[in-house]
PDB file of C-alpha atoms and ligand atoms in Angstrom:
ATOM      1  CA  MET A   1       0.000   0.000   0.000  1.00  0.00           C
ATOM      2  CA  SER A   2       1.576   3.212  -1.190  1.00  0.00           C
ATOM      3  CA  ASP A   3       0.365   5.383   1.705  1.00  0.00           C
ATOM      4  CA  CYS A   4       1.388   2.952   4.457  1.00  0.00           C
ATOM      5  CA  LEU A   5       4.352   4.005   6.587  1.00  0.00           C
ATOM      6  CA  PHE A   6       5.546   0.460   7.270  1.00  0.00           C
ATOM      7  CA  CYS A   7       5.163  -0.591   3.610  1.00  0.00           C
ATOM      8  CA  LYS A   8       7.541   2.288   2.875  1.00  0.00           C
ATOM      9  CA  ILE A   9       9.993   0.772   5.370  1.00  0.00           C
ATOM     10  CA  VAL A  10       9.637  -2.624   3.627  1.00  0.00           C
ATOM     11  CA  ALA A  11      10.306  -0.909   0.283  1.00  0.00           C
ATOM     12  CA  GLY A  12      13.436   0.740   1.692  1.00  0.00           C
ATOM     13  CA  GLU A  13      11.958   4.214   1.220  1.00  0.00           C
ATOM     14  CA  LEU A  14      12.300   5.182   4.892  1.00  0.00           C
ATOM     15  CA  PRO A  15      15.571   4.618   6.742  1.00  0.00           C
ATOM     16  CA  VAL A  16      15.290   2.379   9.807  1.00  0.00           C
ATOM     17  CA  ASP A  17      17.703   0.564  12.046  1.00  0.00           C
ATOM     18  CA  ILE A  18      17.074  -3.013  10.797  1.00  0.00           C
ATOM     19  CA  ILE A  19      18.261  -5.535  13.367  1.00  0.00           C
ATOM     20  CA  SER A  20      16.889  -8.751  11.874  1.00  0.00           C
ATOM     21  CA  GLU A  21      15.250  -9.760   8.616  1.00  0.00           C
ATOM     22  CA  ASN A  22      14.175 -12.828   6.691  1.00  0.00           C
ATOM     23  CA  GLN A  23      12.016 -13.409   3.610  1.00  0.00           C
ATOM     24  CA  GLU A  24       8.811 -12.644   5.523  1.00  0.00           C
ATOM     25  CA  PHE A  25       9.605 -10.233   8.371  1.00  0.00           C
ATOM     26  CA  ILE A  26      11.696  -7.220   9.351  1.00  0.00           C
ATOM     27  CA  ALA A  27      12.654  -6.163  12.875  1.00  0.00           C
ATOM     28  CA  PHE A  28      13.772  -2.604  13.563  1.00  0.00           C
ATOM     29  CA  SER A  29      14.079  -0.175  16.456  1.00  0.00           C
ATOM     30  CA  ASP A  30      11.037   1.903  17.405  1.00  0.00           C
ATOM     31  CA  ILE A  31      11.636   5.592  16.690  1.00  0.00           C
ATOM     32  CA  ASP A  32      10.162   6.543  20.100  1.00  0.00           C
ATOM     33  CA  PRO A  33      11.244   3.781  22.500  1.00  0.00           C
ATOM     34  CA  LYS A  34       9.057   3.053  25.548  1.00  0.00           C
ATOM     35  CA  ALA A  35      11.649   0.777  27.183  1.00  0.00           C
ATOM     36  CA  PRO A  36      15.442   0.310  27.043  1.00  0.00           C
ATOM     37  CA  ILE A  37      14.779  -2.252  24.300  1.00  0.00           C
ATOM     38  CA  HIS A  38      11.846  -1.503  22.014  1.00  0.00           C
ATOM     39  CA  LYS A  39      11.785  -3.267  18.651  1.00  0.00           C
ATOM     40  CA  LEU A  40       9.022  -3.595  16.090  1.00  0.00           C
ATOM     41  CA  VAL A  41       8.454  -6.694  13.964  1.00  0.00           C
ATOM     42  CA  ILE A  42       6.414  -6.381  10.776  1.00  0.00           C
ATOM     43  CA  PRO A  43       5.527  -8.775   7.988  1.00  0.00           C
ATOM     44  CA  LYS A  44       6.672  -7.610   4.571  1.00  0.00           C
ATOM     45  CA  GLN A  45       3.152  -8.247   3.315  1.00  0.00           C
ATOM     46  CA  HIS A  46       0.578  -5.642   4.294  1.00  0.00           C
ATOM     47  CA  PHE A  47      -2.191  -6.571   6.752  1.00  0.00           C
ATOM     48  CA  GLU A  48      -4.011  -3.905   8.736  1.00  0.00           C
ATOM     49  CA  ASN A  49      -3.648  -5.540  12.139  1.00  0.00           C
ATOM     50  CA  LEU A  50      -3.300  -8.910  13.894  1.00  0.00           C
ATOM     51  CA  SER A  51      -6.964  -9.694  13.414  1.00  0.00           C
ATOM     52  CA  GLU A  52      -6.694  -9.286   9.643  1.00  0.00           C
ATOM     53  CA  LEU A  53      -3.411 -11.222   9.502  1.00  0.00           C
ATOM     54  CA  ALA A  54      -4.669 -14.157  11.579  1.00  0.00           C
ATOM     55  CA  LYS A  55      -7.844 -14.458   9.511  1.00  0.00           C
ATOM     56  CA  ALA A  56      -5.994 -14.228   6.192  1.00  0.00           C
ATOM     57  CA  ASP A  57      -2.955 -16.407   6.985  1.00  0.00           C
ATOM     58  CA  SER A  58      -2.845 -18.024  10.421  1.00  0.00           C
ATOM     59  CA  ALA A  59       0.406 -19.839   9.585  1.00  0.00           C
ATOM     60  CA  LEU A  60       2.108 -16.508   8.855  1.00  0.00           C
ATOM     61  CA  ALA A  61       0.747 -15.152  12.162  1.00  0.00           C
ATOM     62  CA  GLY A  62       2.294 -18.166  13.886  1.00  0.00           C
ATOM     63  CA  ARG A  63       5.650 -17.615  12.201  1.00  0.00           C
ATOM     64  CA  MET A  64       5.487 -13.958  13.245  1.00  0.00           C
ATOM     65  CA  SER A  65       5.183 -14.936  16.902  1.00  0.00           C
ATOM     66  CA  GLU A  66       8.096 -17.366  16.427  1.00  0.00           C
ATOM     67  CA  PHE A  67      10.176 -14.560  14.865  1.00  0.00           C
ATOM     68  CA  LEU A  68       9.388 -12.270  17.813  1.00  0.00           C
ATOM     69  CA  VAL A  69      10.386 -14.889  20.369  1.00  0.00           C
ATOM     70  CA  GLN A  70      13.602 -15.673  18.485  1.00  0.00           C
ATOM     71  CA  LEU A  71      14.381 -11.950  18.470  1.00  0.00           C
ATOM     72  CA  ALA A  72      13.880 -11.799  22.254  1.00  0.00           C
ATOM     73  CA  ASP A  73      16.340 -14.690  22.578  1.00  0.00           C
ATOM     74  CA  GLU A  74      18.857 -13.008  20.263  1.00  0.00           C
ATOM     75  CA  LEU A  75      18.621  -9.848  22.395  1.00  0.00           C
ATOM     76  CA  SER A  76      19.206 -11.946  25.544  1.00  0.00           C
ATOM     77  CA  LEU A  77      16.030 -10.790  27.283  1.00  0.00           C
ATOM     78  CA  THR A  78      16.421 -13.565  29.805  1.00  0.00           C
ATOM     79  CA  GLU A  79      14.626 -11.681  32.616  1.00  0.00           C
ATOM     80  CA  GLY A  80      11.477 -11.504  30.508  1.00  0.00           C
ATOM     81  CA  TYR A  81       9.867  -9.178  28.031  1.00  0.00           C
ATOM     82  CA  ARG A  82       6.530  -8.006  26.724  1.00  0.00           C
ATOM     83  CA  ILE A  83       5.099  -8.492  23.249  1.00  0.00           C
ATOM     84  CA  VAL A  84       2.211  -6.184  22.338  1.00  0.00           C
ATOM     85  CA  PHE A  85      -0.079  -6.031  19.325  1.00  0.00           C
ATOM     86  CA  ASN A  86      -2.147  -2.872  19.608  1.00  0.00           C
ATOM     87  CA  THR A  87      -5.193  -3.634  17.473  1.00  0.00           C
ATOM     88  CA  GLY A  88      -7.683  -1.043  16.280  1.00  0.00           C
ATOM     89  CA  VAL A  89      -8.342   2.423  17.620  1.00  0.00           C
ATOM     90  CA  PHE A  90      -9.389   1.331  21.133  1.00  0.00           C
ATOM     91  CA  GLY A  91      -6.342  -0.947  21.194  1.00  0.00           C
ATOM     92  CA  GLY A  92      -4.120   2.107  20.753  1.00  0.00           C
ATOM     93  CA  GLN A  93      -3.020   1.259  17.208  1.00  0.00           C
ATOM     94  CA  THR A  94      -1.663   4.263  15.306  1.00  0.00           C
ATOM     95  CA  VAL A  95       0.091   2.605  12.344  1.00  0.00           C
ATOM     96  CA  PHE A  96      -2.286   0.330  10.451  1.00  0.00           C
ATOM     97  CA  HIS A  97       0.216  -2.250   9.199  1.00  0.00           C
ATOM     98  CA  VAL A  98       0.368  -5.119  11.687  1.00  0.00           C
ATOM     99  CA  HIS A  99       3.366  -4.908  14.011  1.00  0.00           C
ATOM    100  CA  GLY A 100       4.443  -6.618  17.185  1.00  0.00           C
ATOM    101  CA  HIS A 101       6.176  -4.496  19.819  1.00  0.00           C
ATOM    102  CA  LEU A 102       8.980  -6.291  21.663  1.00  0.00           C
ATOM    103  CA  LEU A 103       9.707  -4.411  24.893  1.00  0.00           C
ATOM    104  CA  GLY A 104      12.363  -5.303  27.419  1.00  0.00           C
ATOM    105  CA  GLY A 105      15.148  -4.172  29.677  1.00  0.00           C
ATOM    106  CA  ARG A 106      13.010  -2.963  32.574  1.00  0.00           C
ATOM    107  CA  GLN A 107      10.246  -4.172  34.893  1.00  0.00           C
ATOM    108  CA  MET A 108       6.895  -3.753  33.162  1.00  0.00           C
ATOM    109  CA  SER A 109       3.790  -2.622  35.023  1.00  0.00           C
ATOM    110  CA  TRP A 110       0.209  -3.825  34.631  1.00  0.00           C
ATOM    111  CA  PRO A 111      -2.507  -2.975  33.693  1.00  0.00           C
ATOM    112  CA  ALA A 112      -1.554  -1.209  30.494  1.00  0.00           C
ATOM    113  CA  GLY A 113      -2.857   2.325  30.160  1.00  0.00           C
TER     114      GLY A 113
HETATM  115  P1  5GP B 201       1.130   1.497  17.483  1.00  0.00           P
HETATM  116  O1  5GP B 201       0.764   2.720  18.277  1.00  0.00           O
HETATM  117  O2  5GP B 201       0.447   1.519  16.123  1.00  0.00           O
HETATM  118  O3  5GP B 201       0.956   0.203  18.194  1.00  0.00           O
HETATM  119  O4  5GP B 201       2.695   1.590  17.237  1.00  0.00           O
HETATM  120  C1  5GP B 201       3.294   2.298  16.223  1.00  0.00           C
HETATM  121  C2  5GP B 201       4.746   2.445  16.610  1.00  0.00           C
HETATM  122  O5  5GP B 201       5.483   2.850  15.469  1.00  0.00           O
HETATM  123  C3  5GP B 201       4.987   3.480  17.698  1.00  0.00           C
HETATM  124  O6  5GP B 201       5.623   2.872  18.814  1.00  0.00           O
HETATM  125  C4  5GP B 201       5.872   4.525  17.009  1.00  0.00           C
HETATM  126  O7  5GP B 201       6.847   5.061  17.877  1.00  0.00           O
HETATM  127  C5  5GP B 201       6.479   3.732  15.862  1.00  0.00           C
HETATM  128  N1  5GP B 201       6.816   4.521  14.691  1.00  0.00           N
HETATM  129  C6  5GP B 201       6.011   5.443  14.091  1.00  0.00           C
HETATM  130  N2  5GP B 201       6.636   5.965  13.017  1.00  0.00           N
HETATM  131  C7  5GP B 201       7.855   5.373  12.955  1.00  0.00           C
HETATM  132  C8  5GP B 201       8.962   5.523  12.052  1.00  0.00           C
HETATM  133  O8  5GP B 201       8.949   6.303  11.090  1.00  0.00           O
HETATM  134  N3  5GP B 201      10.063   4.759  12.295  1.00  0.00           N
HETATM  135  C9  5GP B 201      10.111   3.886  13.347  1.00  0.00           C
HETATM  136  N4  5GP B 201      11.249   3.176  13.493  1.00  0.00           N
HETATM  137  N5  5GP B 201       9.085   3.717  14.203  1.00  0.00           N
HETATM  138  C10 5GP B 201       7.974   4.461  14.005  1.00  0.00           C
HETATM  139 ZN1   ZN B 202       1.641  -1.576   4.973  1.00  0.00          ZN
END
Protein backbone atom coordinates (compact mmCIF):
# COMPACT_ATOMS: atom_id res chain seq x y z
CA MET A 1 0.00 0.00 0.00
CA SER A 2 1.58 3.21 -1.19
CA ASP A 3 0.37 5.38 1.71
CA CYS A 4 1.39 2.95 4.46
CA LEU A 5 4.35 4.00 6.59
CA PHE A 6 5.55 0.46 7.27
CA CYS A 7 5.16 -0.59 3.61
CA LYS A 8 7.54 2.29 2.87
CA ILE A 9 9.99 0.77 5.37
CA VAL A 10 9.64 -2.62 3.63
CA ALA A 11 10.31 -0.91 0.28
CA GLY A 12 13.44 0.74 1.69
CA GLU A 13 11.96 4.21 1.22
CA LEU A 14 12.30 5.18 4.89
CA PRO A 15 15.57 4.62 6.74
CA VAL A 16 15.29 2.38 9.81
CA ASP A 17 17.70 0.56 12.05
CA ILE A 18 17.07 -3.01 10.80
CA ILE A 19 18.26 -5.53 13.37
CA SER A 20 16.89 -8.75 11.87
CA GLU A 21 15.25 -9.76 8.62
CA ASN A 22 14.17 -12.83 6.69
CA GLN A 23 12.02 -13.41 3.61
CA GLU A 24 8.81 -12.64 5.52
CA PHE A 25 9.60 -10.23 8.37
CA ILE A 26 11.70 -7.22 9.35
CA ALA A 27 12.65 -6.16 12.87
CA PHE A 28 13.77 -2.60 13.56
CA SER A 29 14.08 -0.17 16.46
CA ASP A 30 11.04 1.90 17.40
CA ILE A 31 11.64 5.59 16.69
CA ASP A 32 10.16 6.54 20.10
CA PRO A 33 11.24 3.78 22.50
CA LYS A 34 9.06 3.05 25.55
CA ALA A 35 11.65 0.78 27.18
CA PRO A 36 15.44 0.31 27.04
CA ILE A 37 14.78 -2.25 24.30
CA HIS A 38 11.85 -1.50 22.01
CA LYS A 39 11.79 -3.27 18.65
CA LEU A 40 9.02 -3.59 16.09
CA VAL A 41 8.45 -6.69 13.96
CA ILE A 42 6.41 -6.38 10.78
CA PRO A 43 5.53 -8.77 7.99
CA LYS A 44 6.67 -7.61 4.57
CA GLN A 45 3.15 -8.25 3.32
CA HIS A 46 0.58 -5.64 4.29
CA PHE A 47 -2.19 -6.57 6.75
CA GLU A 48 -4.01 -3.90 8.74
CA ASN A 49 -3.65 -5.54 12.14
CA LEU A 50 -3.30 -8.91 13.89
CA SER A 51 -6.96 -9.69 13.41
CA GLU A 52 -6.69 -9.29 9.64
CA LEU A 53 -3.41 -11.22 9.50
CA ALA A 54 -4.67 -14.16 11.58
CA LYS A 55 -7.84 -14.46 9.51
CA ALA A 56 -5.99 -14.23 6.19
CA ASP A 57 -2.95 -16.41 6.98
CA SER A 58 -2.84 -18.02 10.42
CA ALA A 59 0.41 -19.84 9.58
CA LEU A 60 2.11 -16.51 8.85
CA ALA A 61 0.75 -15.15 12.16
CA GLY A 62 2.29 -18.17 13.89
CA ARG A 63 5.65 -17.62 12.20
CA MET A 64 5.49 -13.96 13.25
CA SER A 65 5.18 -14.94 16.90
CA GLU A 66 8.10 -17.37 16.43
CA PHE A 67 10.18 -14.56 14.87
CA LEU A 68 9.39 -12.27 17.81
CA VAL A 69 10.39 -14.89 20.37
CA GLN A 70 13.60 -15.67 18.49
CA LEU A 71 14.38 -11.95 18.47
CA ALA A 72 13.88 -11.80 22.25
CA ASP A 73 16.34 -14.69 22.58
CA GLU A 74 18.86 -13.01 20.26
CA LEU A 75 18.62 -9.85 22.39
CA SER A 76 19.21 -11.95 25.54
CA LEU A 77 16.03 -10.79 27.28
CA THR A 78 16.42 -13.56 29.80
CA GLU A 79 14.63 -11.68 32.62
CA GLY A 80 11.48 -11.50 30.51
CA TYR A 81 9.87 -9.18 28.03
CA ARG A 82 6.53 -8.01 26.72
CA ILE A 83 5.10 -8.49 23.25
CA VAL A 84 2.21 -6.18 22.34
CA PHE A 85 -0.08 -6.03 19.33
CA ASN A 86 -2.15 -2.87 19.61
CA THR A 87 -5.19 -3.63 17.47
CA GLY A 88 -7.68 -1.04 16.28
CA VAL A 89 -8.34 2.42 17.62
CA PHE A 90 -9.39 1.33 21.13
CA GLY A 91 -6.34 -0.95 21.19
CA GLY A 92 -4.12 2.11 20.75
CA GLN A 93 -3.02 1.26 17.21
CA THR A 94 -1.66 4.26 15.31
CA VAL A 95 0.09 2.60 12.34
CA PHE A 96 -2.29 0.33 10.45
CA HIS A 97 0.22 -2.25 9.20
CA VAL A 98 0.37 -5.12 11.69
CA HIS A 99 3.37 -4.91 14.01
CA GLY A 100 4.44 -6.62 17.18
CA HIS A 101 6.18 -4.50 19.82
CA LEU A 102 8.98 -6.29 21.66
CA LEU A 103 9.71 -4.41 24.89
CA GLY A 104 12.36 -5.30 27.42
CA GLY A 105 15.15 -4.17 29.68
CA ARG A 106 13.01 -2.96 32.57
CA GLN A 107 10.25 -4.17 34.89
CA MET A 108 6.90 -3.75 33.16
CA SER A 109 3.79 -2.62 35.02
CA TRP A 110 0.21 -3.82 34.63
CA PRO A 111 -2.51 -2.97 33.69
CA ALA A 112 -1.55 -1.21 30.49
CA GLY A 113 -2.86 2.33 30.16
P1 LIG B 1 1.13 1.50 17.48
O1 LIG B 1 0.76 2.72 18.28
O2 LIG B 1 0.45 1.52 16.12
O3 LIG B 1 0.96 0.20 18.19
O4 LIG B 1 2.70 1.59 17.24
C1 LIG B 1 3.29 2.30 16.22
C2 LIG B 1 4.75 2.44 16.61
O5 LIG B 1 5.48 2.85 15.47
C3 LIG B 1 4.99 3.48 17.70
O6 LIG B 1 5.62 2.87 18.81
C4 LIG B 1 5.87 4.52 17.01
O7 LIG B 1 6.85 5.06 17.88
C5 LIG B 1 6.48 3.73 15.86
N1 LIG B 1 6.82 4.52 14.69
C6 LIG B 1 6.01 5.44 14.09
N2 LIG B 1 6.64 5.96 13.02
C7 LIG B 1 7.86 5.37 12.95
C8 LIG B 1 8.96 5.52 12.05
O8 LIG B 1 8.95 6.30 11.09
N3 LIG B 1 10.06 4.76 12.29
C9 LIG B 1 10.11 3.89 13.35
N4 LIG B 1 11.25 3.18 13.49
N5 LIG B 1 9.09 3.72 14.20
C10 LIG B 1 7.97 4.46 14.01
ZN1 LIG C 1 1.64 -1.58 4.97
